[in-house]
Coordinates of N, CA and C in Angstrom, one line a residue:
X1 N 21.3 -3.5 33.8 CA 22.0 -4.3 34.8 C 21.0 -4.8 35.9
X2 N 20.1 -3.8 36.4 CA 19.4 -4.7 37.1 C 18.5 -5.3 36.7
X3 N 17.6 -5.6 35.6 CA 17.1 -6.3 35.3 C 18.0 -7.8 34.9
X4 N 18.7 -7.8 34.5 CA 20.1 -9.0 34.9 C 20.4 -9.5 35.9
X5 N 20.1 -8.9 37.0 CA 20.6 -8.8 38.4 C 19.1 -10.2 38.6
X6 N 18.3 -9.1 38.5 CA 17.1 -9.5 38.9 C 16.5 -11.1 37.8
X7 N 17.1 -11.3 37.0 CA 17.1 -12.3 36.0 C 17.7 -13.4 36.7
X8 N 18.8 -13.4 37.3 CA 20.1 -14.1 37.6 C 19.5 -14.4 39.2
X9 N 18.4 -13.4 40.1 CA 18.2 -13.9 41.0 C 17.1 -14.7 41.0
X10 N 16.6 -14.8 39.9 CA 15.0 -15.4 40.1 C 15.0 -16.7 40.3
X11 N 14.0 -17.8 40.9 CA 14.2 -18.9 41.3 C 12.8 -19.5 40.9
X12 N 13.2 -21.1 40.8 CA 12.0 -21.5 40.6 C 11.6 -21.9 42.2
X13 N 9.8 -22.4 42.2 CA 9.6 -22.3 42.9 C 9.8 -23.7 43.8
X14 N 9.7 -23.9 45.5 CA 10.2 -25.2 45.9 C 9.2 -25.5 46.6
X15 N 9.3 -27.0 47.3 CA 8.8 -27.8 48.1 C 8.7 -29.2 47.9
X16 N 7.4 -29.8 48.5 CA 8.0 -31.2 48.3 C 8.2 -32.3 49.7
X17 N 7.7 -33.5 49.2 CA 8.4 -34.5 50.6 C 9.1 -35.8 50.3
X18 N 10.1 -35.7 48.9 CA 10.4 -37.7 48.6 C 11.9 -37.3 49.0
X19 N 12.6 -38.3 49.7 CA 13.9 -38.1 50.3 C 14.9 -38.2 49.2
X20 N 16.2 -37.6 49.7 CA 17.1 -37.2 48.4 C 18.5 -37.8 49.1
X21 N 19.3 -38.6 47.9 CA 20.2 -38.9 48.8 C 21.1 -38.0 49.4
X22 N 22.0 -37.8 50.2 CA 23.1 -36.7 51.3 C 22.3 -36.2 51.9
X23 N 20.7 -36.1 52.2 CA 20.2 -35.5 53.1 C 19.7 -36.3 54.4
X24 N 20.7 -37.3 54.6 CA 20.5 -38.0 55.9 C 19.1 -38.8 56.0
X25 N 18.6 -38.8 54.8 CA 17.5 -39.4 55.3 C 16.3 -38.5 55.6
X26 N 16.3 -37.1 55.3 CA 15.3 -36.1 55.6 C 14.4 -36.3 54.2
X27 N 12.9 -35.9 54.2 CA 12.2 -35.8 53.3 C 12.1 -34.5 52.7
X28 N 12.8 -34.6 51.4 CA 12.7 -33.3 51.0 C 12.6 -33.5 49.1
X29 N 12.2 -32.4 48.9 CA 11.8 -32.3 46.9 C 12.2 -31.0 46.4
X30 N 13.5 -30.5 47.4 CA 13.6 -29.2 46.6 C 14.9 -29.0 47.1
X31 N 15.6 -28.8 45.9 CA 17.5 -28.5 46.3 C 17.6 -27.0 45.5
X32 N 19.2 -27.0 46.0 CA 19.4 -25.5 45.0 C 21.1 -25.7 44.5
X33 N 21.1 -24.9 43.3 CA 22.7 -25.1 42.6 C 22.7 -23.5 42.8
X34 N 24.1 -23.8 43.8 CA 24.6 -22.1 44.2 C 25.6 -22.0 43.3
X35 N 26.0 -21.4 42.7 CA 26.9 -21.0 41.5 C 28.3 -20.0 41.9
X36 N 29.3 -20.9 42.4 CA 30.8 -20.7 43.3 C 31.4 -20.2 42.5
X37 N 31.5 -20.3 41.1 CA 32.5 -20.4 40.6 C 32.0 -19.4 38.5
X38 N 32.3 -18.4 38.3 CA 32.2 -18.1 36.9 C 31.6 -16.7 36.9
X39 N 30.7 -16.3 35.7 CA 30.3 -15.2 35.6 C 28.9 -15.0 37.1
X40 N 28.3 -15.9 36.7 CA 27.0 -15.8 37.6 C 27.0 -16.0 39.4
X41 N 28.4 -16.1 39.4 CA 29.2 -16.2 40.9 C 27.9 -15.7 41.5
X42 N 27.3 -16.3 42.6 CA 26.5 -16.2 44.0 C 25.1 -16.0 43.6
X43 N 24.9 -16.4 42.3 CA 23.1 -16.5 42.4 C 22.8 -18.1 42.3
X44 N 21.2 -17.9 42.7 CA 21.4 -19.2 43.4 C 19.9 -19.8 42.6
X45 N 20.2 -21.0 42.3 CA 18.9 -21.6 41.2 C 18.2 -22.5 42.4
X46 N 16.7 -22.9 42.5 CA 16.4 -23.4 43.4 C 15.4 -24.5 42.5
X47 N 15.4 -25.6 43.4 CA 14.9 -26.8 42.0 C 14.1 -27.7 42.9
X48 N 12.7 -27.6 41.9 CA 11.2 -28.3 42.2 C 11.3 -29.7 41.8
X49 N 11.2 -30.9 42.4 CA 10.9 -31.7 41.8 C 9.9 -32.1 40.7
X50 N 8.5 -31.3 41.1 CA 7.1 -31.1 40.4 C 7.7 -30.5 38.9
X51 N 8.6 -29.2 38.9 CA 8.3 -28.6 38.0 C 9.2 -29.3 36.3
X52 N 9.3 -30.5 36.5 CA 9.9 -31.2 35.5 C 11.2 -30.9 35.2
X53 N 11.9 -30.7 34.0 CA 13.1 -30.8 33.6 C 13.4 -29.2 33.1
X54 N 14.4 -28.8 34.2 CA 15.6 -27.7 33.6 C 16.6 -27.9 32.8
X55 N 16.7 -27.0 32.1 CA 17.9 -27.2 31.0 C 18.6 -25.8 31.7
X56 N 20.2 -26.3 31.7 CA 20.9 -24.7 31.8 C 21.8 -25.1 30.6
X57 N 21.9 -23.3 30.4 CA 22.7 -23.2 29.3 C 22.5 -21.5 29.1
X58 N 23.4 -21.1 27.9 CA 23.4 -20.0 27.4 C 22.1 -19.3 27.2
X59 N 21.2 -19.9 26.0 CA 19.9 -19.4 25.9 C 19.2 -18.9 26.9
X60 N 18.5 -18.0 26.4 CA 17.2 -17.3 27.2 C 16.3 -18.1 27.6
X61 N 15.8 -18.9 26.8 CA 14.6 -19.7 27.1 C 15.2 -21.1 28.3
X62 N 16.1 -21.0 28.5 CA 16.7 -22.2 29.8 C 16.3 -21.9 30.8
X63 N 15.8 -22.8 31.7 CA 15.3 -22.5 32.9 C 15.9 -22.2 33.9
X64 N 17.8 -22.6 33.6 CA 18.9 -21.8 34.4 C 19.7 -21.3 33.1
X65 N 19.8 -20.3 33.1 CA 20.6 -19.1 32.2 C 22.1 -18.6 33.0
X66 N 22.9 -19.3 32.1 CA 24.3 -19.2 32.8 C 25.1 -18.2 31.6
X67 N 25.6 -17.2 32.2 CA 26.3 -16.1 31.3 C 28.0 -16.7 31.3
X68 N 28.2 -17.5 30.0 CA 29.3 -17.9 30.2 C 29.7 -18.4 28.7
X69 N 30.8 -18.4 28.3 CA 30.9 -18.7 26.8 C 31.5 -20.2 26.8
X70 N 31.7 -20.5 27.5 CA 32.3 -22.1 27.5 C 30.9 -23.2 27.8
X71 N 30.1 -22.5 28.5 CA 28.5 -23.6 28.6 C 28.0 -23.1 27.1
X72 N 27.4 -24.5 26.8 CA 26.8 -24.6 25.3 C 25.3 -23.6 25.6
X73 N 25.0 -23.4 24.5 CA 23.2 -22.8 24.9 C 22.6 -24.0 25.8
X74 N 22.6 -25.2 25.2 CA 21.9 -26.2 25.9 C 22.2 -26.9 26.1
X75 N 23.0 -26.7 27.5 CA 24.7 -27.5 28.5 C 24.5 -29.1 28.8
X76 N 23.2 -28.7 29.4 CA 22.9 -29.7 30.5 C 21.1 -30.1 31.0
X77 N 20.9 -30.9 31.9 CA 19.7 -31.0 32.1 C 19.9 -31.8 33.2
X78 N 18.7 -31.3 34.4 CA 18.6 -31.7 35.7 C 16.5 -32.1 35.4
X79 N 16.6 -32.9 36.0 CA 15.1 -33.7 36.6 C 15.2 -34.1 37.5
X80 N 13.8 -34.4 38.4 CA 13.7 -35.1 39.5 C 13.5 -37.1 39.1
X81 N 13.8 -37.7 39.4 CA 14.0 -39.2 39.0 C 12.8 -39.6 40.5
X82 N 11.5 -39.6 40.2 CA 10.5 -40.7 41.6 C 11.0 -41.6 41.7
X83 N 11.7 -42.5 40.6 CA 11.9 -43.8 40.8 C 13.4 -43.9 42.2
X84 N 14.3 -43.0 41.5 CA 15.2 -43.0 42.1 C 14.9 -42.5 43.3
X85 N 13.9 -41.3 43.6 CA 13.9 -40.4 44.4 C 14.7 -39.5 44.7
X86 N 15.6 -38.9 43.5 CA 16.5 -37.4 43.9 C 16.7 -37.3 42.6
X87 N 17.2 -35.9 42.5 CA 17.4 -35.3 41.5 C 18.7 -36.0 40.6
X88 N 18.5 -36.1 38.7 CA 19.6 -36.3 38.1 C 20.2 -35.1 37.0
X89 N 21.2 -35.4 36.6 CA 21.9 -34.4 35.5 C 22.1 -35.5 34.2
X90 N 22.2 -34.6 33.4 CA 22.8 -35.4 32.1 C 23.1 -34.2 31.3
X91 N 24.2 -34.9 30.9 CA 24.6 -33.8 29.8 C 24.3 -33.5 28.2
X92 N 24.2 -32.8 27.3 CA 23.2 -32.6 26.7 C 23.7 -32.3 25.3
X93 N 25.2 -33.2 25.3 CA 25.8 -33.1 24.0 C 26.7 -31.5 24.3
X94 N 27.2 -31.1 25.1 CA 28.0 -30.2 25.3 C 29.4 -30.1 24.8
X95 N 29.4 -29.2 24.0 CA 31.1 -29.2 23.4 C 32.4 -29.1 24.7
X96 N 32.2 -28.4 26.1 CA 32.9 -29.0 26.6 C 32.4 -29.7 28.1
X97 N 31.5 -30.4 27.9 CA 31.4 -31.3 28.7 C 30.8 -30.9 30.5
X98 N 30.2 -31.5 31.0 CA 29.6 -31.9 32.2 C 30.4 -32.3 33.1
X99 N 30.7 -31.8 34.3 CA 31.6 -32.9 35.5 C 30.3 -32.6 36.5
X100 N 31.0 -34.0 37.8 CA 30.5 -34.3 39.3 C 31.3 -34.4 39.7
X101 N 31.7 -33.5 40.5 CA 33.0 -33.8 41.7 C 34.4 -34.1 40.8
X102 N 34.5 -33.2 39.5 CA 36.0 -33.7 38.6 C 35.5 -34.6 37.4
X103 N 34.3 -35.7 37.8 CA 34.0 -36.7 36.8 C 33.2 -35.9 35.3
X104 N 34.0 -36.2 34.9 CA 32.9 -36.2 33.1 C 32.0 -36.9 33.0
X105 N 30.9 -36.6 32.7 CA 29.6 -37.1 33.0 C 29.4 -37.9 31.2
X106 N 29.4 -39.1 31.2 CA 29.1 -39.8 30.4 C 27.2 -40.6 30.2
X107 N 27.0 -40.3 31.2 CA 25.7 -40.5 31.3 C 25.1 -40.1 32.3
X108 N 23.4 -40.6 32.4 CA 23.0 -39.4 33.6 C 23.8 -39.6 35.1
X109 N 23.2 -39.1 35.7 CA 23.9 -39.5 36.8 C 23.3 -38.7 38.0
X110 N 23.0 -39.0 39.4 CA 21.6 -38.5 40.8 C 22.9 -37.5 41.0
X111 N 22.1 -36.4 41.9 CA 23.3 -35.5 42.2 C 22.7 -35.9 43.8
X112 N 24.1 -35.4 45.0 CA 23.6 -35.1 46.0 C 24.3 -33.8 46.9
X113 N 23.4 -33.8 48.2 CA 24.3 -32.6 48.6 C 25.6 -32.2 48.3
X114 N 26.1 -31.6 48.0 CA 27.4 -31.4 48.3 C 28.2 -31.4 47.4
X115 N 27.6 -32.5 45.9 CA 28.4 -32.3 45.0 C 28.5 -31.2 44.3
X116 N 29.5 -30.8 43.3 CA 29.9 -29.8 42.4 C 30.0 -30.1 41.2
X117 N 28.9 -29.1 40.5 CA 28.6 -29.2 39.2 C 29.4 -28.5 38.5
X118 N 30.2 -28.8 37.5 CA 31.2 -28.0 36.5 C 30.8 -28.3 35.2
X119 N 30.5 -27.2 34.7 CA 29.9 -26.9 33.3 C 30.9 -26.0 32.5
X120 N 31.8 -26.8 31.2 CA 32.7 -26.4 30.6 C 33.9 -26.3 31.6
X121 N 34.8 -25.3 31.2 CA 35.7 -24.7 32.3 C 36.1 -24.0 33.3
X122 N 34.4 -23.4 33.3 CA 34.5 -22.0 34.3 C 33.5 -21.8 35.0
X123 N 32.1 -22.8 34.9 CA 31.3 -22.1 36.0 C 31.4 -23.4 36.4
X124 N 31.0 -23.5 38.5 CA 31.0 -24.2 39.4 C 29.6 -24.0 40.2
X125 N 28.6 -25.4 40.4 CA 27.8 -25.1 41.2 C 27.7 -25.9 42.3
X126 N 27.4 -25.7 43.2 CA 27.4 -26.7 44.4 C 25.6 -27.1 44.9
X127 N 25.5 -28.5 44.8 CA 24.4 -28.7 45.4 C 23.9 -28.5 46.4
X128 N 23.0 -27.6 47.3 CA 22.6 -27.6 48.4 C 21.0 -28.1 48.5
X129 N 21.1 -27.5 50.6 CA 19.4 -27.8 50.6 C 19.4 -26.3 50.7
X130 N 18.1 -26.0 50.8 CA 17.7 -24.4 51.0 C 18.2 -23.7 52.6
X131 N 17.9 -24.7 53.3 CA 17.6 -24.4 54.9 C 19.7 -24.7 55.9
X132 N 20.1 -24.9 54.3 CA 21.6 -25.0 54.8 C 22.1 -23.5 54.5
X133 N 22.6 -23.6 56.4 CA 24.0 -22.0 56.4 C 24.8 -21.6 55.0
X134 N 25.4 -22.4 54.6 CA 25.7 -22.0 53.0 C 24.5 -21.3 52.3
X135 N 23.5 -21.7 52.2 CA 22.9 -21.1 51.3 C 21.9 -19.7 51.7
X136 N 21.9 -19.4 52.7 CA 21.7 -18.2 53.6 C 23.0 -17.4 53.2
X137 N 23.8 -17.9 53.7 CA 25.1 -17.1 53.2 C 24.9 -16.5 52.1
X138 N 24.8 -17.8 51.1 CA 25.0 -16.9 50.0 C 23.7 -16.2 49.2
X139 N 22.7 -16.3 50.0 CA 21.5 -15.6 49.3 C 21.9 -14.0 50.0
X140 N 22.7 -13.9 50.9 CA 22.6 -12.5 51.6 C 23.7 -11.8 51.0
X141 N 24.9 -12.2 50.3 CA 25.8 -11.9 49.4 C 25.2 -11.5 48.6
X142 N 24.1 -12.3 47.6 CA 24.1 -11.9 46.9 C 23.2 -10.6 46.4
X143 N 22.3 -10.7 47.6 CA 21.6 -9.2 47.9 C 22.2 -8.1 48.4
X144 N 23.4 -8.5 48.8 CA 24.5 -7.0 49.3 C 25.2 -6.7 48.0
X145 N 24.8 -7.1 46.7 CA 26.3 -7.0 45.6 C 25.3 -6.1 45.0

């Protein structure tokens, strides 16, 4: 278990300065998907622009590992877009599907603060920045559980 624990907390690493949209305009290259909602409830993934493309899913080898039987092994995929300048999702051929805020993701699509990632029917992640009260919150949850 605690090696699980400790699996489920691990993070990639952040920084960065290209601006992202919902962040007002601040320069930043590193968001995080806090996970509200499923088995992995309050751990928190943190995402490099540098470090190329995550895949979440079931599998071990995913760069976000979601314990859930409704995400496919290889659900989804987030990158950083330079052109765009913020992060995108696309979904990855998932048997049941990708949302944004409710939407079924038909193609890629930029995430920004605040939206909510739903992968299948049961896990929920919410986009944040690192240095947001939410995500303090929930990094200290998750070290009390």
């Amino acid at each position: 278990m605690a090696n699980r624990k400790a699996h489920l907390a691990a993070t990639i690493a952040t920084g960065g300065t290209d601006a992202i949209p919902g962040t007002g305009g601040v320069a930043r290259r590193d968001m995080l998907l806090i996970v509200m909602k499923g088995n992995n409830v309050g751990s928190i993934f943190e995402l490099d622009a540098k470090a190329g493309m995550y895949v979440i899913g079931r599998e071990d080898e995913c760069g976000i590992v979601v314990v859930d039987a409704d995400v496919s092994r290889r659900h989804a995929a987030i990158r950083f877009d330079g052109q765009q300048g913020c992060f995108v999702v696309k979904d990855l051929g998932s048997r049941n599907g990708t949302f944004i805020n409710g939407e079924r993701l038909a193609d890629v699509r930029s995430l920004a603060v605040g939206d909510k990632v739903t992968l299948g029917t049961t896990t929920v992640m919410r986009v944040s920045l690192p240095d947001e009260p939410e995500a303090h919150y929930a990094r200290e949850m998750f070290r009390a559980a």
